[in-house]
C-alpha positions as YAML, in Angstrom:
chain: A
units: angstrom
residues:
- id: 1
  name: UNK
  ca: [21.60, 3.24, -2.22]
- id: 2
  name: UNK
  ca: [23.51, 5.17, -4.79]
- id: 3
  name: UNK
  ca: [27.32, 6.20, -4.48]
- id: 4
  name: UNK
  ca: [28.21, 9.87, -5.28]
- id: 5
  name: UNK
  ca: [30.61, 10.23, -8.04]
- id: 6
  name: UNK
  ca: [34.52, 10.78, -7.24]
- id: 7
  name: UNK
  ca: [35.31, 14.27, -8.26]
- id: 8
  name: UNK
  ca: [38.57, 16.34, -7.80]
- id: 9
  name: UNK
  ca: [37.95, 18.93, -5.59]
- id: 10
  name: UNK
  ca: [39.76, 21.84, -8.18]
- id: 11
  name: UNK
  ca: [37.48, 20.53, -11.28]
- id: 12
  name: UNK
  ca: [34.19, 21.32, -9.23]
- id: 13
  name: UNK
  ca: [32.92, 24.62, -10.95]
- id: 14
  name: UNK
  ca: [31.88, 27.69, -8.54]
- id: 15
  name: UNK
  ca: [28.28, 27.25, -8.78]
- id: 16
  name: UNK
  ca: [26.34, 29.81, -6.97]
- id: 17
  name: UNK
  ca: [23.44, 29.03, -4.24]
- id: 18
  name: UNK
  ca: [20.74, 30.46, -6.06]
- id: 19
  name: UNK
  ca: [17.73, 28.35, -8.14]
- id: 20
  name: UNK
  ca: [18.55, 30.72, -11.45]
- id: 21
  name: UNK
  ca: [21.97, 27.84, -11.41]
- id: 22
  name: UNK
  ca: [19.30, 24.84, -12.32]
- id: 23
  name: UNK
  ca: [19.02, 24.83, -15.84]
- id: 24
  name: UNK
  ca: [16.56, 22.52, -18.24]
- id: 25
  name: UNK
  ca: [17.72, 20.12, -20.73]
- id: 26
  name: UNK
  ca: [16.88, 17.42, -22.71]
- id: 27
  name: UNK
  ca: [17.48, 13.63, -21.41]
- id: 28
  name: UNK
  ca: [18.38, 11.21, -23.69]
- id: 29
  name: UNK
  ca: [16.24, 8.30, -24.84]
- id: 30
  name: UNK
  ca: [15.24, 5.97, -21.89]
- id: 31
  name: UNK
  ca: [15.95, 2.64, -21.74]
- id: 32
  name: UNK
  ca: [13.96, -0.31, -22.42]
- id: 33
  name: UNK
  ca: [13.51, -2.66, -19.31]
- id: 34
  name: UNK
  ca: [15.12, -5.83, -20.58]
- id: 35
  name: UNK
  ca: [14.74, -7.54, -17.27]
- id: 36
  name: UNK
  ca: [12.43, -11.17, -16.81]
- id: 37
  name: UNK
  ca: [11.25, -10.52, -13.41]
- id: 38
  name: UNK
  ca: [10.90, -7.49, -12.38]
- id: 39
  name: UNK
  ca: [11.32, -6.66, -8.23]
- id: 40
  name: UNK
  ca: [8.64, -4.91, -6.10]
- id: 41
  name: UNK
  ca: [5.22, -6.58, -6.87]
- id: 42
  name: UNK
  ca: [1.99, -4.69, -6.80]
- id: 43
  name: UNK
  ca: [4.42, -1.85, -5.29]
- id: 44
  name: UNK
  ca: [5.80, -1.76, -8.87]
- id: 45
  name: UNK
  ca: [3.23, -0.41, -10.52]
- id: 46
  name: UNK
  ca: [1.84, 1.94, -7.33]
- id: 47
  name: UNK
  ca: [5.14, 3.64, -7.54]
- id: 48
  name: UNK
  ca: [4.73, 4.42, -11.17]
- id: 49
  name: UNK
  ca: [1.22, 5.24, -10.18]
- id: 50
  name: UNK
  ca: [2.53, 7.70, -7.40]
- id: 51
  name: UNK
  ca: [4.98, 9.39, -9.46]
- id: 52
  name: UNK
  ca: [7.19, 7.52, -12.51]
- id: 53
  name: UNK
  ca: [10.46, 8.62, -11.28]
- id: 54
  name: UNK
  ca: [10.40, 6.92, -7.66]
- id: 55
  name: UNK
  ca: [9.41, 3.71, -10.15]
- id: 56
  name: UNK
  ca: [12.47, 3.95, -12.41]
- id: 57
  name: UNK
  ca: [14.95, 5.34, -9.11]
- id: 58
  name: UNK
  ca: [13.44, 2.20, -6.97]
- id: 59
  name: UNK
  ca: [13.26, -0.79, -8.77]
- id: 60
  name: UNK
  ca: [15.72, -0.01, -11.77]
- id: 61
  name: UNK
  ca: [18.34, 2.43, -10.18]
- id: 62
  name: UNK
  ca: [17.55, -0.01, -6.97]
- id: 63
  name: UNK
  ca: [17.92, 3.20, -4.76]
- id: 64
  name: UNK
  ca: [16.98, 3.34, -1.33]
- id: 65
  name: UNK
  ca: [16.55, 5.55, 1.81]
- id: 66
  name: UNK
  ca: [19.51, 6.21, 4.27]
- id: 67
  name: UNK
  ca: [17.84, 3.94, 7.41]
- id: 68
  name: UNK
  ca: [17.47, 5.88, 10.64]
- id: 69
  name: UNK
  ca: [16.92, 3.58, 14.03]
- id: 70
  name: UNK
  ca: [14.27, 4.48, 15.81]
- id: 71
  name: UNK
  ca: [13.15, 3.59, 19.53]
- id: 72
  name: UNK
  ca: [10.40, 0.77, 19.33]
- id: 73
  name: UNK
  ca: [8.31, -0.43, 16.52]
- id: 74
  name: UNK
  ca: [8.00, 1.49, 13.41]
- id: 75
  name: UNK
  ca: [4.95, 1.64, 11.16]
- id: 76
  name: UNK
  ca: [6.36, -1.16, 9.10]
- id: 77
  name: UNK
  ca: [6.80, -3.62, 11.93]
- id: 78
  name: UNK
  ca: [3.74, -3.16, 13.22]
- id: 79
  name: UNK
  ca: [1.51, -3.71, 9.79]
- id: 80
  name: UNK
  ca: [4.14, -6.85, 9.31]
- id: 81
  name: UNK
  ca: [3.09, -8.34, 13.20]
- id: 82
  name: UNK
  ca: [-0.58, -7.86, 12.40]
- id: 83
  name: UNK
  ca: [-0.71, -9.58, 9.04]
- id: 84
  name: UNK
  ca: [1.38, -12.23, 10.76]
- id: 85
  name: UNK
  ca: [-1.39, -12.38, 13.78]
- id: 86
  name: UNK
  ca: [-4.08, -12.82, 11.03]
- id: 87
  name: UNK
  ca: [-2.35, -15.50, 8.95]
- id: 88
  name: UNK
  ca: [-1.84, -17.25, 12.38]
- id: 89
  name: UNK
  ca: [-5.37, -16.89, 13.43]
- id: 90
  name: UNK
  ca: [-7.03, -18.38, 10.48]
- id: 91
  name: UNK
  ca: [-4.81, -21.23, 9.34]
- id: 92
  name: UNK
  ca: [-2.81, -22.66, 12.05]
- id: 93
  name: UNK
  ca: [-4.50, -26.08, 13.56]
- id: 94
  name: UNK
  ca: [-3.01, -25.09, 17.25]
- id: 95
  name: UNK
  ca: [-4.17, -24.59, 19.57]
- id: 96
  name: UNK
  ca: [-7.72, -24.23, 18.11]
- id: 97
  name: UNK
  ca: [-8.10, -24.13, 14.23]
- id: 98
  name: UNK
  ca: [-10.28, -21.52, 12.88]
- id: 99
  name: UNK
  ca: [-11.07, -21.12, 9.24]
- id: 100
  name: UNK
  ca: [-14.69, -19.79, 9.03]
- id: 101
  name: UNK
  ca: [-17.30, -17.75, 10.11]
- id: 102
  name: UNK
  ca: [-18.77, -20.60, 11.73]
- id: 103
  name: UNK
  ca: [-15.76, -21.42, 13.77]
- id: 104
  name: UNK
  ca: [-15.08, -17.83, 14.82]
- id: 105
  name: UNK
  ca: [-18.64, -17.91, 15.50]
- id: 106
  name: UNK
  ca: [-17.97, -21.21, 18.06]
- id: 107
  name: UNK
  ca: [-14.67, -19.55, 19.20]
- id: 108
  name: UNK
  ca: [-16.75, -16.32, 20.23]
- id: 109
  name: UNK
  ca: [-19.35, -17.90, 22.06]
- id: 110
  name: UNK
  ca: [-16.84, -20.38, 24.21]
- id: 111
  name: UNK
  ca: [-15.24, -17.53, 25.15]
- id: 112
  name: UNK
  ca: [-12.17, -18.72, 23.88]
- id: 113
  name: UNK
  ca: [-11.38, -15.39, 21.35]
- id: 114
  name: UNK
  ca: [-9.10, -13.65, 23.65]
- id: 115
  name: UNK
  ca: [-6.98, -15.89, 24.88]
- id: 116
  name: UNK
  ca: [-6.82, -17.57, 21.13]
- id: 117
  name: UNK
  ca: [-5.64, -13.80, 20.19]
- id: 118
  name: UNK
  ca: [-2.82, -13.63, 22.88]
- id: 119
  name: UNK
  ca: [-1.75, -16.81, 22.26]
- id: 120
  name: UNK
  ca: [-1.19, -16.12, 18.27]
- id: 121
  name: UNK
  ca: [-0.04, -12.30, 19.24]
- id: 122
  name: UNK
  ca: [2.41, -13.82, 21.81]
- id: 123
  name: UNK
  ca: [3.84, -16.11, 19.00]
- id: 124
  name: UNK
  ca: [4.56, -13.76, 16.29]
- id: 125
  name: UNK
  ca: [6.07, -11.60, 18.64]
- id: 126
  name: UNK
  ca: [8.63, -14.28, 19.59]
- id: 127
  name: UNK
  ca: [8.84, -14.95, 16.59]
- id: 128
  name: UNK
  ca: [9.69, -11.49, 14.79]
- id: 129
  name: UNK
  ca: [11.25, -9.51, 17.48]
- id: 130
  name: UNK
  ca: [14.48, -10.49, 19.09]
- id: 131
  name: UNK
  ca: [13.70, -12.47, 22.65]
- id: 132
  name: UNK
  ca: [17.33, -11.12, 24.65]
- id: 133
  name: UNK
  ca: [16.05, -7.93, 25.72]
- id: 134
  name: UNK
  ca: [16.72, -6.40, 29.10]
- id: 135
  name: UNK
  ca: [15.23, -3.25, 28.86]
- id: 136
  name: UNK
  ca: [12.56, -3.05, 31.26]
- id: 137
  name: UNK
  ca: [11.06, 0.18, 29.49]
- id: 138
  name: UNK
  ca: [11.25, -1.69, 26.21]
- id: 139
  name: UNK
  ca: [9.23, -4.32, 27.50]
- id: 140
  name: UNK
  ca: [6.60, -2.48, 29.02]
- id: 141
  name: UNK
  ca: [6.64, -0.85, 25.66]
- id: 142
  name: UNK
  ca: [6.10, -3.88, 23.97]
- id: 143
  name: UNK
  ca: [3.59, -5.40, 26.49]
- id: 144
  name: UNK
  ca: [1.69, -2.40, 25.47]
- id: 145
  name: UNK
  ca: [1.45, -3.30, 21.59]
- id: 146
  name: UNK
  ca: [0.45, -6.47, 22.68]
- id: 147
  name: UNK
  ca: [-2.34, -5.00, 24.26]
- id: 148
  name: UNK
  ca: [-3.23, -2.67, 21.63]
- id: 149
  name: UNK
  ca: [-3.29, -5.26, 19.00]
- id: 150
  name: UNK
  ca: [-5.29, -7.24, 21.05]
- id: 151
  name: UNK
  ca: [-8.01, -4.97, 21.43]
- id: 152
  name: UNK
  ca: [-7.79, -3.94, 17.69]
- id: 153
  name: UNK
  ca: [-7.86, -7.42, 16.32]
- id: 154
  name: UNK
  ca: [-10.88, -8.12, 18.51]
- id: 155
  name: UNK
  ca: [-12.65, -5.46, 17.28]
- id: 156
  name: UNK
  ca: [-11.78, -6.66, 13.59]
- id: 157
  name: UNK
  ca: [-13.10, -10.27, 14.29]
- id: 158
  name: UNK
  ca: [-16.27, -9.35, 15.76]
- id: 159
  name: UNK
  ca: [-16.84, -7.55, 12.56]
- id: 160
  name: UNK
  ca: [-15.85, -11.09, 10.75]
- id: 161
  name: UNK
  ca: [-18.12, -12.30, 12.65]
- id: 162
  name: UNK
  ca: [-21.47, -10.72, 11.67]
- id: 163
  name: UNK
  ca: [-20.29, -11.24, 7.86]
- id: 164
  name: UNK
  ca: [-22.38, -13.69, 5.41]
- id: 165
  name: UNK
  ca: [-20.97, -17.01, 5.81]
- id: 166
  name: UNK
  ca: [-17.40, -17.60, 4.17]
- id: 167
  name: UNK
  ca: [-14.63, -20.11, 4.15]
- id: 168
  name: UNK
  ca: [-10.59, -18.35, 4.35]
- id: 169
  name: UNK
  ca: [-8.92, -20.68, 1.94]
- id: 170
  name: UNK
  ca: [-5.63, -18.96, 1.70]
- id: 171
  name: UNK
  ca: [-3.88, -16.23, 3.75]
- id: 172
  name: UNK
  ca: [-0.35, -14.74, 2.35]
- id: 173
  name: UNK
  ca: [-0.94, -16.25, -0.32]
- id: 174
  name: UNK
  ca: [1.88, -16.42, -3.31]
- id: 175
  name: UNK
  ca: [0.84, -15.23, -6.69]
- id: 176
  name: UNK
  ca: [3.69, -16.59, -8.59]
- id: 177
  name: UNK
  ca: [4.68, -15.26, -12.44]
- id: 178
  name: UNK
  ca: [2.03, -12.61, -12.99]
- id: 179
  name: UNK
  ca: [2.52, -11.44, -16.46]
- id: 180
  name: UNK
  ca: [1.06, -7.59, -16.74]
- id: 181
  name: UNK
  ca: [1.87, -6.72, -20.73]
- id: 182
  name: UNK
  ca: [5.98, -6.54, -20.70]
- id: 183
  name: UNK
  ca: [6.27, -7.27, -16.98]
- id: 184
  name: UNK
  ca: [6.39, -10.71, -15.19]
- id: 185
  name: UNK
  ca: [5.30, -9.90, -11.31]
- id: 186
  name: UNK
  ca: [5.63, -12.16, -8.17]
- id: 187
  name: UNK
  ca: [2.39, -10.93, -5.76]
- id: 188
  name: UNK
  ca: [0.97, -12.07, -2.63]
- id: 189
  name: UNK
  ca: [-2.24, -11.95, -1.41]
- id: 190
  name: UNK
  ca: [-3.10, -11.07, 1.86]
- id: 191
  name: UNK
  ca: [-6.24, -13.42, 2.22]
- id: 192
  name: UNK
  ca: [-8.69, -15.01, -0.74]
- id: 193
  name: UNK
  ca: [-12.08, -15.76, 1.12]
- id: 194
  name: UNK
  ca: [-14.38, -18.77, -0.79]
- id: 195
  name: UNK
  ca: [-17.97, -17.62, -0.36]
- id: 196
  name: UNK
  ca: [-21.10, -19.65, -0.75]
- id: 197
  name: UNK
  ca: [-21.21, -20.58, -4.69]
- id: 198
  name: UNK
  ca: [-17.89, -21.07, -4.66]
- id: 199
  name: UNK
  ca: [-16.64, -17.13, -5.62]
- id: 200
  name: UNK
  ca: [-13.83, -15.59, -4.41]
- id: 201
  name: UNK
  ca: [-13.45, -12.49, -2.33]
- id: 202
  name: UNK
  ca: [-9.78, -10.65, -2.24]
- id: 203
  name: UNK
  ca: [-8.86, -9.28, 1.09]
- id: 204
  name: UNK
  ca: [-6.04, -7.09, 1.95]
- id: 205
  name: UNK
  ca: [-5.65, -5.82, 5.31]
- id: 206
  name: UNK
  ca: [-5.13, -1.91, 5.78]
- id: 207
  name: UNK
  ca: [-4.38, 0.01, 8.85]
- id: 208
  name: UNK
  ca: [-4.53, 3.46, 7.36]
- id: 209
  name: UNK
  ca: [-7.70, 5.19, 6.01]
- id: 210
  name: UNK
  ca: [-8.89, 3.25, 2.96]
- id: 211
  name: UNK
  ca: [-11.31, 4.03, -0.02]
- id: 212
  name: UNK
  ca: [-12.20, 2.31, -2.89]
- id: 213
  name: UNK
  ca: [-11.88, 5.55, -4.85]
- id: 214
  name: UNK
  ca: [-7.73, 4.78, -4.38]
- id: 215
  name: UNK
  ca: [-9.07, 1.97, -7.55]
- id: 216
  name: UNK
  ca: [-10.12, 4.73, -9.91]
- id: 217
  name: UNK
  ca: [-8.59, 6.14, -12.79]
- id: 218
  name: UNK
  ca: [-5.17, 5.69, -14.95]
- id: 219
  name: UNK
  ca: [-2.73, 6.06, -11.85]
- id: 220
  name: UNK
  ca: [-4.77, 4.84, -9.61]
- id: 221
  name: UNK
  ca: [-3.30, 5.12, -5.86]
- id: 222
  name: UNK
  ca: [-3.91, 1.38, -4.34]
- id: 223
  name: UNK
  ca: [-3.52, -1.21, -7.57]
- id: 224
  name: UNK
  ca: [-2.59, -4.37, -5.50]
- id: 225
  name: UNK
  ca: [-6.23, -5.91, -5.15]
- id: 226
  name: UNK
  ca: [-7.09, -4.66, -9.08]
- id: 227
  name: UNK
  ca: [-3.45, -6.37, -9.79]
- id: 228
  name: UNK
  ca: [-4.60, -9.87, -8.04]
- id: 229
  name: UNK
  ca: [-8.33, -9.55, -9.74]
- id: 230
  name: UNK
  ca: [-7.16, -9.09, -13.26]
- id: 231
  name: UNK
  ca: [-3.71, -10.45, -13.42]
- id: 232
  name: UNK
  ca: [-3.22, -12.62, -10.46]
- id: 233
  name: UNK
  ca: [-4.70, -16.32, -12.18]
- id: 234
  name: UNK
  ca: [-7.54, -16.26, -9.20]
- id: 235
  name: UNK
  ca: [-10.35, -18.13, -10.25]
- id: 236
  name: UNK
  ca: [-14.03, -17.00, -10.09]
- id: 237
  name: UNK
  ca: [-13.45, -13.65, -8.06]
- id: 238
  name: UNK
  ca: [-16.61, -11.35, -7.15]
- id: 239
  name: UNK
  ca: [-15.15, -8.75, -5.01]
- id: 240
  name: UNK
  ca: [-12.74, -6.66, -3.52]
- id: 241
  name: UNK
  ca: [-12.46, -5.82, 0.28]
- id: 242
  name: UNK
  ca: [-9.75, -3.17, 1.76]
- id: 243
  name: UNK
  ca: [-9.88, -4.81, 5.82]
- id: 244
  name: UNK
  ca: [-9.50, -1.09, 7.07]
- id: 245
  name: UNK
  ca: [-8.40, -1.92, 11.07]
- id: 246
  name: UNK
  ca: [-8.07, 1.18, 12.87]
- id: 247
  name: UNK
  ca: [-8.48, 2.14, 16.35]
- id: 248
  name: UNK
  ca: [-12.75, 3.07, 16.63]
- id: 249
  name: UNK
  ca: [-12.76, 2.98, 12.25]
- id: 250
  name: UNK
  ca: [-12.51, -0.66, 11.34]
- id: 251
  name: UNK
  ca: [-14.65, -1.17, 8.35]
- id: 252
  name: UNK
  ca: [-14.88, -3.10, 5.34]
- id: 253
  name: UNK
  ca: [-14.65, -0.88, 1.80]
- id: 254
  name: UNK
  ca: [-14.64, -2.54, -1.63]
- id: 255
  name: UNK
  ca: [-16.93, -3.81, -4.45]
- id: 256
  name: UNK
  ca: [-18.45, -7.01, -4.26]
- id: 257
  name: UNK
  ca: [-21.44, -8.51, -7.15]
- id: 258
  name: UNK
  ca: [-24.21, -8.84, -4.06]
- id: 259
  name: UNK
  ca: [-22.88, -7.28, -0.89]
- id: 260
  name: UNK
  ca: [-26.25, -8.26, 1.10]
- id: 261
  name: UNK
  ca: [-25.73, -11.57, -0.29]
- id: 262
  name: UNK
  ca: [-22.08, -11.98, 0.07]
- id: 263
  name: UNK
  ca: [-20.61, -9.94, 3.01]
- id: 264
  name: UNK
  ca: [-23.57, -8.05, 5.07]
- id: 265
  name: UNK
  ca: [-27.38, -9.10, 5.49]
- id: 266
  name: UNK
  ca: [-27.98, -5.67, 6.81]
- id: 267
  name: UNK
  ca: [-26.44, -3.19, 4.85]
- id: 268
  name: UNK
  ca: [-28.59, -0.07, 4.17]
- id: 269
  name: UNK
  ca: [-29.14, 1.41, 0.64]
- id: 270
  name: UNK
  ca: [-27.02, 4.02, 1.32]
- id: 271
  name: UNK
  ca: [-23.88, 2.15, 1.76]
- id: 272
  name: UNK
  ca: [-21.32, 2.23, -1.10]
- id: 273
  name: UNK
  ca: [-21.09, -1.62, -0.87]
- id: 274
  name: UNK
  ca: [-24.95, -1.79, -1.98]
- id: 275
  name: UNK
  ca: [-24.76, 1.37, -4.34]
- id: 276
  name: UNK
  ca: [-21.30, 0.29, -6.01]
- id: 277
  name: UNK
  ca: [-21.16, -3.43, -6.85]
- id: 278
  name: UNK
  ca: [-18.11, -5.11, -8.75]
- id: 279
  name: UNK
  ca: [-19.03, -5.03, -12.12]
- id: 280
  name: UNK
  ca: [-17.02, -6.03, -15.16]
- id: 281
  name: UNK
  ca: [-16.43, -2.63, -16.64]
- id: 282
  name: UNK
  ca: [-13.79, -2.08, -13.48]
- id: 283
  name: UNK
  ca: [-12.65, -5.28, -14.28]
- id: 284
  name: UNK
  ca: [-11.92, -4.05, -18.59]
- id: 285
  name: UNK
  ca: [-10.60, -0.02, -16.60]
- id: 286
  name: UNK
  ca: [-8.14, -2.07, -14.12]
- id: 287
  name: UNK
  ca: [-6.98, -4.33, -16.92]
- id: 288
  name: UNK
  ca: [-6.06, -1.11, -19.43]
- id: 289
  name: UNK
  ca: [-5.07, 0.87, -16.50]
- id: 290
  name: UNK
  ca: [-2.53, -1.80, -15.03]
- id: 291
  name: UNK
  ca: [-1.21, -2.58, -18.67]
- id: 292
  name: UNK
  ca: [-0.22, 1.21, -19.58]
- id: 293
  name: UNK
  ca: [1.77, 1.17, -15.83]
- id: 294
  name: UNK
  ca: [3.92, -1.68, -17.09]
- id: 295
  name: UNK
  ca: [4.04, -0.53, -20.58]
- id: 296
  name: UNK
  ca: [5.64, 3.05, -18.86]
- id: 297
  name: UNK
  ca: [8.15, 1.40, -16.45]
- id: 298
  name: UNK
  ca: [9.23, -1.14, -19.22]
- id: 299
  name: UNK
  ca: [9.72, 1.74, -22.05]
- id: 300
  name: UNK
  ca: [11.86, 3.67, -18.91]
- id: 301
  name: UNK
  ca: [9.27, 6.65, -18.38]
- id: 302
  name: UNK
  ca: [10.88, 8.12, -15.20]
- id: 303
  name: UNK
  ca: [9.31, 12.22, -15.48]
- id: 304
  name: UNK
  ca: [9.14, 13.95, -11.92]
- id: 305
  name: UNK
  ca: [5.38, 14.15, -12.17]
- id: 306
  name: UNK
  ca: [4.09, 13.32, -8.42]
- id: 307
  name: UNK
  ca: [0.06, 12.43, -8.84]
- id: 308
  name: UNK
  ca: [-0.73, 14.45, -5.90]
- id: 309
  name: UNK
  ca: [1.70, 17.01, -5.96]
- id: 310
  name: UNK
  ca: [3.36, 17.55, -2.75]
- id: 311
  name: UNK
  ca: [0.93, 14.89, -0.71]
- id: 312
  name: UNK
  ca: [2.70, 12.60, -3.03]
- id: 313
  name: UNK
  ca: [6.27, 13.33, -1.85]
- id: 314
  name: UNK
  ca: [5.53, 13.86, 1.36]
- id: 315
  name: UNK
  ca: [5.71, 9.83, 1.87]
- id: 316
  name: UNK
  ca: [8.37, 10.40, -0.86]
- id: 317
  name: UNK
  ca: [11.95, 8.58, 0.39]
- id: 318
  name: UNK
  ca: [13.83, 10.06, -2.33]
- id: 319
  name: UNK
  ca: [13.62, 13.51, -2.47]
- id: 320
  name: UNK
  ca: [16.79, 14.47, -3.00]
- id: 321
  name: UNK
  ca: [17.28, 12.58, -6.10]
- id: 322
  name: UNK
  ca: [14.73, 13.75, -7.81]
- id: 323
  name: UNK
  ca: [15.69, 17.10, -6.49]
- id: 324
  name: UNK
  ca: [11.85, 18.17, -7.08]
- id: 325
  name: UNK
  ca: [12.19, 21.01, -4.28]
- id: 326
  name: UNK
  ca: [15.19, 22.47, -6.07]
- id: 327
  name: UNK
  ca: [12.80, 22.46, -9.13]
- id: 328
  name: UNK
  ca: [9.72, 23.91, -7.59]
- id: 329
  name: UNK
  ca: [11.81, 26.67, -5.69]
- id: 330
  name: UNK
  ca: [13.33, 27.63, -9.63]
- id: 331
  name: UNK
  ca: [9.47, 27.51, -11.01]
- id: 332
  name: UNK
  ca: [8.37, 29.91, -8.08]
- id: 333
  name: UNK
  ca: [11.24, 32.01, -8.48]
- id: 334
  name: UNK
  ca: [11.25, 32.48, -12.28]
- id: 335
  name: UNK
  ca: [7.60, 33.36, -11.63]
- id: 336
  name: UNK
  ca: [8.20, 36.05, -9.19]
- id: 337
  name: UNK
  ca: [10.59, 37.20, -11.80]
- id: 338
  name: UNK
  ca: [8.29, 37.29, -14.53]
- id: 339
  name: UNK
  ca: [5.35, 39.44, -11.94]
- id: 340
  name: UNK
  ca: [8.26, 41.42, -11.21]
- id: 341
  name: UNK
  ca: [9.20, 41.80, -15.03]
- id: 342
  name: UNK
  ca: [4.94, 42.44, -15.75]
- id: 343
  name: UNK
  ca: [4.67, 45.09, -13.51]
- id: 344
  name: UNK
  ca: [7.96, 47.40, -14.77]
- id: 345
  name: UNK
  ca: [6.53, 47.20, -17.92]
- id: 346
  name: UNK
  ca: [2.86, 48.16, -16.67]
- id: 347
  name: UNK
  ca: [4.52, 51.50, -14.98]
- id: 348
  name: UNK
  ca: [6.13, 52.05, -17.96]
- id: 349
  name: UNK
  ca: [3.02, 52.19, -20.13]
- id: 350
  name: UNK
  ca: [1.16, 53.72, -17.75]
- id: 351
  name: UNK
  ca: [3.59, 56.52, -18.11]
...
């Protein structure tokens, strides 16, 4: 977090509470990132995505939100249990090692899903939330997220389970020294699936509502699975899968080169997995896309400019460095000023 300046309290001007006291002027030149490794990852480059100033204040200025404790698990905790559960379930060898479609397949029919799914849930739990806790209301809590992420992840696995045959050959996986132009990245993978013919599918999980559009453009929204395609040294890859797990809305959304072939045998002609493959052309738009990102953050481009205007600071920690509601209030009133100034001058001609 960042320290306000020491000031004497009689060499602080009288500055009145009004926007007219904000005025414009002209920053000096930024400054070149001269760093090797730069901190963050994918989030890096989705910051300077979402708005170049929360890049430069977060990963250069290495501000940070004032933390507030909440009562039970916040959305962080419970996206870090469930990638945990997942990266148990398909790569531990105990109690029952399952790394396929065939052996969830063999786990499904023996019936032995659920209790595989408590056991892993009941693990990470130990393993990630502190064990000396007497609060019988915070238990029941908990038992309840238990619950709920049992009966989410089953859902999510009986969707694996109808899938094209696949193999998970790595889960978390490190993507060490990722060079993107003037920027050297450390990334991790959620999961890299091998399919038959020995491609690779990228996989990262999602609880919120996903869509591939999040891909498109120059800033686009969600650049971790472009990242790992272009940049992240993975061999042979022919898709990309958001693993959207949500309560009654778990789906799979991505590009892949076949997705009859490679993830669903049934899939309709309708669906945007058949009608928008993974072709190399979003492979060439990722790779220019990515590179002008880390071009911006190296050269020290750090404007206010929020993609998605106040959507985009709403999720926003920051917002009083930036001061962008100071700002907007100024534009709105200087604008009332000017209709204000517009319509004197229309009685006066009309006169």
């Amino acid at each position: 977090a960042l320290s306000a300046p020491v000031v004497a309290i009689d060499t602080v001007p009288n500055i009145p509470n009004s926007p007219e006291t904000l005025e414009s002027w002209q920053a000096p030149a930024p400054v070149h990132y001269s760093g090797s490794l730069a901190t963050g990852g994918a989030t890096l480059l989705r910051d300077q995505a979402a708005c170049p100033f929360r890049a430069f204040a977060t990963h250069r200025l290495h501000a940070s939100e004032v933390a507030e404790s909440e009562w039970g698990l916040s959305a962080l905790d419970r996206g870090t249990l469930l990638h945990d559960i997942l990266c148990r379930f398909w790569s531990s060898e105990k109690p029952r090692r399952v790394a396929s479609r065939d052996d969830l397949l063999r786990t499904i029919a023996e019936g032995a899903l659920q209790p595989l799914l408590e056991h892993h849930i009941d693990a990470s739990f130990a393993e990630k939330l502190p064990q000396n806790l007497h609060d019988s209301w915070l238990l029941a809590y908990l038992d309840a997220e238990k619950r709920r992420l049992a009966e989410l992840l089953t859902a999510w696995l009986t969707t694996e389970s109808k899938r094209q045959p696949f193999t998970v050959e790595y889960c978390e996986q490190r993507l060490p020294n990722v060079t993107v132009g003037p920027l050297q990245l450390n990334l991790q993978a959620d999961r890299i699936d091998r399919l038959p013919g020995g491609s690779r599918l990228l996989i990262d999980y999602k609880t919120g509502k996903m869509s591939a559009a999040s891909w498109q453009g120059d800033r686009p929204d969600e650049p971790q699975l472009p990242l790992y395609a272009v940049y992240g040294n993975v061999e042979n890859v022919s898709g990309l899968l958001f693993a959207q797990i949500r309560p009654h809305d778990t789906k799979c959304i991505g590009h892949l080169r076949d997705a009859r072939a490679q993830l669903f045998a049934d899939l309709s002609d309708k669906s945007p997995l058949v009608r928008q493959p993974y072709e190399d052309a979003m492979h060439d738009a990722w790779q220019s896309a990515l590179a002008n990102l880390a071009e911006e953050f190296a050269r020290g481009e750090a404007r206010v400019a929020p993609k998605h205007g106040e959507t985009t600071c709403q999720y926003c920690l920051l917002p009083n460095l930036c001061r962008i509601h100071e700002l907007n209030a100024h534009s709105e009133h200087s604008l009332w000023e000017n209709a204000e100034d517009s319509d004197e001058t229309g009685e006066d001609d009309h006169a």
